[in-house]
PDB file of C-alpha atoms in Angstrom:
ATOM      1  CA  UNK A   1      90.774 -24.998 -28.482  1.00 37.00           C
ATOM      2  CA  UNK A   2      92.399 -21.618 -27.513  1.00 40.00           C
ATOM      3  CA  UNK A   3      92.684 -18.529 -29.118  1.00 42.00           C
ATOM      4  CA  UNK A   4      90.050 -15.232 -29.577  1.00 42.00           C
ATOM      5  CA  UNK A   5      87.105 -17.266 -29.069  1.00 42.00           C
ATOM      6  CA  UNK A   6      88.139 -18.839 -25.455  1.00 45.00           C
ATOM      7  CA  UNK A   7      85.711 -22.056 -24.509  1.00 46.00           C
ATOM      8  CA  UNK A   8      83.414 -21.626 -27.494  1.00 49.00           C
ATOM      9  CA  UNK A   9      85.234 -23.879 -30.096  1.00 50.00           C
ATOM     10  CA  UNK A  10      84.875 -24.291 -33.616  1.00 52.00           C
ATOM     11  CA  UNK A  11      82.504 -27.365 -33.176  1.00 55.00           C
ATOM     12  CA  UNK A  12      80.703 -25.309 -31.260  1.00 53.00           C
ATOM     13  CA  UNK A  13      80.661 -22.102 -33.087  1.00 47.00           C
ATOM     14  CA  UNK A  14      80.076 -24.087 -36.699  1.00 49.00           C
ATOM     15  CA  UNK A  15      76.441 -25.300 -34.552  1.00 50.00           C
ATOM     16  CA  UNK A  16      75.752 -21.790 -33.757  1.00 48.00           C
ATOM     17  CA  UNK A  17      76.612 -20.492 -36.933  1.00 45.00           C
ATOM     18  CA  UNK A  18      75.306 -22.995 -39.306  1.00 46.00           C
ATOM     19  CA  UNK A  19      71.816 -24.495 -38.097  1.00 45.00           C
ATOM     20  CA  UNK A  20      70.219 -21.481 -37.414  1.00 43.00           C
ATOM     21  CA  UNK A  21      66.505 -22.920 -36.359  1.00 43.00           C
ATOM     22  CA  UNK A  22      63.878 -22.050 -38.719  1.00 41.00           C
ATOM     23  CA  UNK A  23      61.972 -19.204 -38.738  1.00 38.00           C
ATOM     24  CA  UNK A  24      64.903 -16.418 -37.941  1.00 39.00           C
ATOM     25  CA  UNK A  25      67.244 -14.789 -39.635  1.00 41.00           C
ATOM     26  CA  UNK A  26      68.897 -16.516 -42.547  1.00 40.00           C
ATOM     27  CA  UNK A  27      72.059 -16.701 -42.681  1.00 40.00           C
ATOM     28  CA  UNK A  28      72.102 -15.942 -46.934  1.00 39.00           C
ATOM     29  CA  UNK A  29      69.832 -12.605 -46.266  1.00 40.00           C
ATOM     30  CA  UNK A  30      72.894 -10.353 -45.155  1.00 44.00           C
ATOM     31  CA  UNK A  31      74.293 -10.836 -48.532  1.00 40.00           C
ATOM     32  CA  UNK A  32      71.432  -9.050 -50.194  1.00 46.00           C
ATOM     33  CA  UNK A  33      71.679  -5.703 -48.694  1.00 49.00           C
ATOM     34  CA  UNK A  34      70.478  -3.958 -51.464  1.00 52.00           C
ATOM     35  CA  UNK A  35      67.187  -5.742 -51.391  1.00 52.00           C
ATOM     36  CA  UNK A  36      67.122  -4.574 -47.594  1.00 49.00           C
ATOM     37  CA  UNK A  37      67.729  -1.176 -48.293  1.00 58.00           C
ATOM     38  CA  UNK A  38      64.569  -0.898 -50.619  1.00 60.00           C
ATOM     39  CA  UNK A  39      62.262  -2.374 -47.878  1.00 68.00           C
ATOM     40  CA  UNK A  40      63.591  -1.345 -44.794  1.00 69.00           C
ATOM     41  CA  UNK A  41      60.448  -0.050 -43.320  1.00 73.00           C
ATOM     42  CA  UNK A  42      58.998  -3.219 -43.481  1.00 76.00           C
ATOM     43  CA  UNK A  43      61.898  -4.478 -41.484  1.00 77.00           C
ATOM     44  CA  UNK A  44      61.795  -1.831 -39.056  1.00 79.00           C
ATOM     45  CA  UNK A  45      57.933  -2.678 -38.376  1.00 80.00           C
ATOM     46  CA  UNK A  46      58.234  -6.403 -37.678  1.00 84.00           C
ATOM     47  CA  UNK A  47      60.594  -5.020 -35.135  1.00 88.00           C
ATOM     48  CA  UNK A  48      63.946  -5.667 -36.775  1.00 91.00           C
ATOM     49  CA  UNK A  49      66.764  -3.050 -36.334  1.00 92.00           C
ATOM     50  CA  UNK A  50      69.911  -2.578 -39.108  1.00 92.00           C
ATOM     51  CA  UNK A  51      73.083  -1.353 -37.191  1.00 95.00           C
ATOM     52  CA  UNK A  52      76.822  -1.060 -38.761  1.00 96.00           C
ATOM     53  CA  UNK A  53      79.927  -0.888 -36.676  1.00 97.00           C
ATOM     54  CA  UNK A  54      82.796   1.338 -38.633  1.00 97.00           C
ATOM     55  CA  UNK A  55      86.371   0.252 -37.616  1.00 97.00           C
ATOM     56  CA  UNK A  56      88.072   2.754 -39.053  1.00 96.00           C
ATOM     57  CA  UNK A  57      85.920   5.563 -37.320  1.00 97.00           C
ATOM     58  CA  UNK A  58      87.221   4.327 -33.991  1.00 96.00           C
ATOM     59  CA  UNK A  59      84.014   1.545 -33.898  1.00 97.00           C
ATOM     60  CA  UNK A  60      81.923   4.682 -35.053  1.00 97.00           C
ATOM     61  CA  UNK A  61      77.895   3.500 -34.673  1.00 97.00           C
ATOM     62  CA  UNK A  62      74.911   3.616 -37.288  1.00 95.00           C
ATOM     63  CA  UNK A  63      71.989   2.653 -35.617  1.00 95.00           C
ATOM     64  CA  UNK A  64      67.725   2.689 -37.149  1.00 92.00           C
ATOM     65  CA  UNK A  65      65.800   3.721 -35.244  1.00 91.00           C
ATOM     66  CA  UNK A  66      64.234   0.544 -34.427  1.00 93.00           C
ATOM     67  CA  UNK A  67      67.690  -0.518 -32.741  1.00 95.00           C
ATOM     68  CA  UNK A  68      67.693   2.601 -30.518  1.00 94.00           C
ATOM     69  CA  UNK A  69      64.178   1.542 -29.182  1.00 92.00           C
ATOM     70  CA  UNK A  70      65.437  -1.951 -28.309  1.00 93.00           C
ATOM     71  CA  UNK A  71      68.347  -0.082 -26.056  1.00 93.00           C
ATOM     72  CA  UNK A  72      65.476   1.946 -24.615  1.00 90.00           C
ATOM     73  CA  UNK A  73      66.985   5.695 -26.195  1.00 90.00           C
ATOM     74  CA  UNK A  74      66.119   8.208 -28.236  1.00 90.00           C
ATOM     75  CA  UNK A  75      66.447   7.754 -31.428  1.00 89.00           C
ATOM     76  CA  UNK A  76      68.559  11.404 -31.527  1.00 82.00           C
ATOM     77  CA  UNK A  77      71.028  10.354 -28.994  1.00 89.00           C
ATOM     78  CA  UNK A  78      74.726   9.915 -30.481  1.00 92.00           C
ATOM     79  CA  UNK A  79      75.650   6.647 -28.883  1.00 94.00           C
ATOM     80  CA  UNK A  80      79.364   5.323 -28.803  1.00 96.00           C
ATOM     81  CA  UNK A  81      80.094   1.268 -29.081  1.00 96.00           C
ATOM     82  CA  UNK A  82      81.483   1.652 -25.356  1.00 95.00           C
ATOM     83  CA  UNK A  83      77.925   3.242 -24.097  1.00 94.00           C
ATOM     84  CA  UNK A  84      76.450   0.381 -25.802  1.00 95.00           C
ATOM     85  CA  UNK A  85      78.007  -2.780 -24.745  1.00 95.00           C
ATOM     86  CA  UNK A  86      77.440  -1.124 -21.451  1.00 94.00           C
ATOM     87  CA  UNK A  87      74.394  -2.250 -21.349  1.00 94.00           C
ATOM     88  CA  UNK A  88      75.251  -6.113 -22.194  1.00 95.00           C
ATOM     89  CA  UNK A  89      74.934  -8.045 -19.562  1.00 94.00           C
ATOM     90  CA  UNK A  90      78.412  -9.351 -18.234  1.00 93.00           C
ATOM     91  CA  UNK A  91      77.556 -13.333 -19.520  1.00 92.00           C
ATOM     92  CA  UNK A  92      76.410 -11.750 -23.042  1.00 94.00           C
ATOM     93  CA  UNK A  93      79.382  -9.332 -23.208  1.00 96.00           C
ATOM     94  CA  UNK A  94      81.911 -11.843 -22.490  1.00 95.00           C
ATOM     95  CA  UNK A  95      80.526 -14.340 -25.627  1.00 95.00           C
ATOM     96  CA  UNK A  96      79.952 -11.018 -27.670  1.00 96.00           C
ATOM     97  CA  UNK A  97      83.751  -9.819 -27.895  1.00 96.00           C
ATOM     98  CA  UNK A  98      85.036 -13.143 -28.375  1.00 95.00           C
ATOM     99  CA  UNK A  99      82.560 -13.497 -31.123  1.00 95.00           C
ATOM    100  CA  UNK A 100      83.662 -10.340 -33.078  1.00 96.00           C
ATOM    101  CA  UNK A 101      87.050 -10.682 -32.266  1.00 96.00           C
ATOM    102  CA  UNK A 102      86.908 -13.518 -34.308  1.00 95.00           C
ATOM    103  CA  UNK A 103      84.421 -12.080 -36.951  1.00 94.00           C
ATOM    104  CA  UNK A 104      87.200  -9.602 -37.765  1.00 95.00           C
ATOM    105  CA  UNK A 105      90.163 -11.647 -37.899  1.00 94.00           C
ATOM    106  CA  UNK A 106      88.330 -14.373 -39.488  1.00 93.00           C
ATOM    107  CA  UNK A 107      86.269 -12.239 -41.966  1.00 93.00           C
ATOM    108  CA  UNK A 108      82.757 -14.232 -41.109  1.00 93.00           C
ATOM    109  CA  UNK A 109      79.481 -13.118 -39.222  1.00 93.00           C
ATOM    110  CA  UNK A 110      77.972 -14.635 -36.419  1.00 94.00           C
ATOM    111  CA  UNK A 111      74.848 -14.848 -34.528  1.00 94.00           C
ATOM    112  CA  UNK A 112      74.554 -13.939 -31.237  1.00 95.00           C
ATOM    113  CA  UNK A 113      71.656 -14.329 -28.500  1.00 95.00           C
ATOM    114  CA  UNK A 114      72.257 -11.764 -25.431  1.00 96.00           C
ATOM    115  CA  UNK A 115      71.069 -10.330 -22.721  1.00 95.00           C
ATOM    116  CA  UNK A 116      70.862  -6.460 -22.483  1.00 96.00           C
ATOM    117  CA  UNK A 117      69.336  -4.109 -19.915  1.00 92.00           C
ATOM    118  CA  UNK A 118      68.005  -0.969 -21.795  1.00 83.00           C
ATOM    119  CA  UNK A 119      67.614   2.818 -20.331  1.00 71.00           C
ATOM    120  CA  UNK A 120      64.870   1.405 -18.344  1.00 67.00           C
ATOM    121  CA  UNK A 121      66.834  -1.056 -16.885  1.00 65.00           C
ATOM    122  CA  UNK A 122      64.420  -4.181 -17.646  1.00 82.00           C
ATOM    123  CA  UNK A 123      66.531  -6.758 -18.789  1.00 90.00           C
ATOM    124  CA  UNK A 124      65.462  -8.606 -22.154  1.00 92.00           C
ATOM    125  CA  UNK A 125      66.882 -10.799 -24.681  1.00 95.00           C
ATOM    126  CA  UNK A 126      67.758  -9.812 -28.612  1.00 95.00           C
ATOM    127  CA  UNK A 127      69.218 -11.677 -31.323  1.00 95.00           C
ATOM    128  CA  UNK A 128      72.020  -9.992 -33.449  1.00 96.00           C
ATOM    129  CA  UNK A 129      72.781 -10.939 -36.920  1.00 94.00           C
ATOM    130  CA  UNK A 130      76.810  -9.358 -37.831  1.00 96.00           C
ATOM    131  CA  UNK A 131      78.775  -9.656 -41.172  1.00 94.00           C
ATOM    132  CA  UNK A 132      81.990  -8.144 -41.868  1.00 95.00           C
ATOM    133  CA  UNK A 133      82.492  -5.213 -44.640  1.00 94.00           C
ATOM    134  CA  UNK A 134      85.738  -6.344 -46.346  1.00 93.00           C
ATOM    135  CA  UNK A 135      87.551  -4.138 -48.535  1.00 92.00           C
ATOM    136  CA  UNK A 136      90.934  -4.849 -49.738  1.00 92.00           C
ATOM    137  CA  UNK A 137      91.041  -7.642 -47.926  1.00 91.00           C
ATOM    138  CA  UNK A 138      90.540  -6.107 -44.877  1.00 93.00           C
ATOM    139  CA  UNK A 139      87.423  -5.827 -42.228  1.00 95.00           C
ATOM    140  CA  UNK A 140      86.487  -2.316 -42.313  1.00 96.00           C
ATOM    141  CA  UNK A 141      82.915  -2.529 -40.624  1.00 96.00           C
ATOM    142  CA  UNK A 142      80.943  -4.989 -39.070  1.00 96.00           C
ATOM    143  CA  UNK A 143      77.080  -4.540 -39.970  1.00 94.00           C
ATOM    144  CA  UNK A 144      73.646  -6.600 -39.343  1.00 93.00           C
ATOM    145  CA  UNK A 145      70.465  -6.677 -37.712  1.00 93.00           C
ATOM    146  CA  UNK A 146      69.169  -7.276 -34.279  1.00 95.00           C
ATOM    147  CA  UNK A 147      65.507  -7.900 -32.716  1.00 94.00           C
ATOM    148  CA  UNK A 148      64.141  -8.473 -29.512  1.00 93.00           C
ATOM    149  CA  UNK A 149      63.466 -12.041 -28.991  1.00 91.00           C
TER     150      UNK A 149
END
């Protein structure tokens, strides 16, 4: 079907979305936040990063500092969404816009693998988790975790 997703149709994205394999992230586990925020060193050391998107700070980035290692900068750099999805390759990009596109007018997550090429410029693949921050009824942030697969 058409619309913000292009070829990926529901069908398609419902697979994606819903049977997750075993062994990664559940989908359930970005609804308990809270729980995340009390043990997020643990995260952080089996290599799991927590980022947030703010759409009403002109796509405004929160990064830890595990997610700045898996883009290969300093975890002191200010980094803007554009510099980021910079470094996406152009397959992963493509899937990755269409995928929040919909997120936000759709108010779901997704899960996304893709391909990015870091600072050092060796390509590698990570998996991101994103939900959507409602409030009001509208998406004001996307926010979620990603790891290097």
């Amino acid at each position: 079907t058409g619309g913000p997703m292009g070829e990926l149709n529901k069908t398609t994205f419902q697979k994606l979305y819903f049977q997750e394999p075993a062994g990664r992230f559940g989908l359930g586990h970005i609804l308990g936040v809270a729980a995340f925020d009390e043990d997020l060193d643990r995260l952080e050391r089996s290599g799991v990063g927590r980022w947030r998107c703010d759409l009403t700070r002109n796509d405004e980035l929160t990064w830890t500092s595990r997610v700045y290692e898996i883009f290969g900068l300093p975890s002191a750099a200010r980094v803007t969404r554009e510099e980021a999805v910079a470094r996406y390759r152009e397959h992963s990009l493509g899937v990755l816009e269409r995928l929040r596109t919909y997120a936000i007018n759709r108010k779901c997550g997704f899960i996304l693998d893709a391909e990015i090429h870091p600072q050092d410029d060796r390509s590698h693949w990570i998996r991101i988790l994103a939900a959507p921050v409602v409030e009001n009824g509208r998406v004001v942030a996307l926010h979620g975790f990603k790891r290097v697969l």
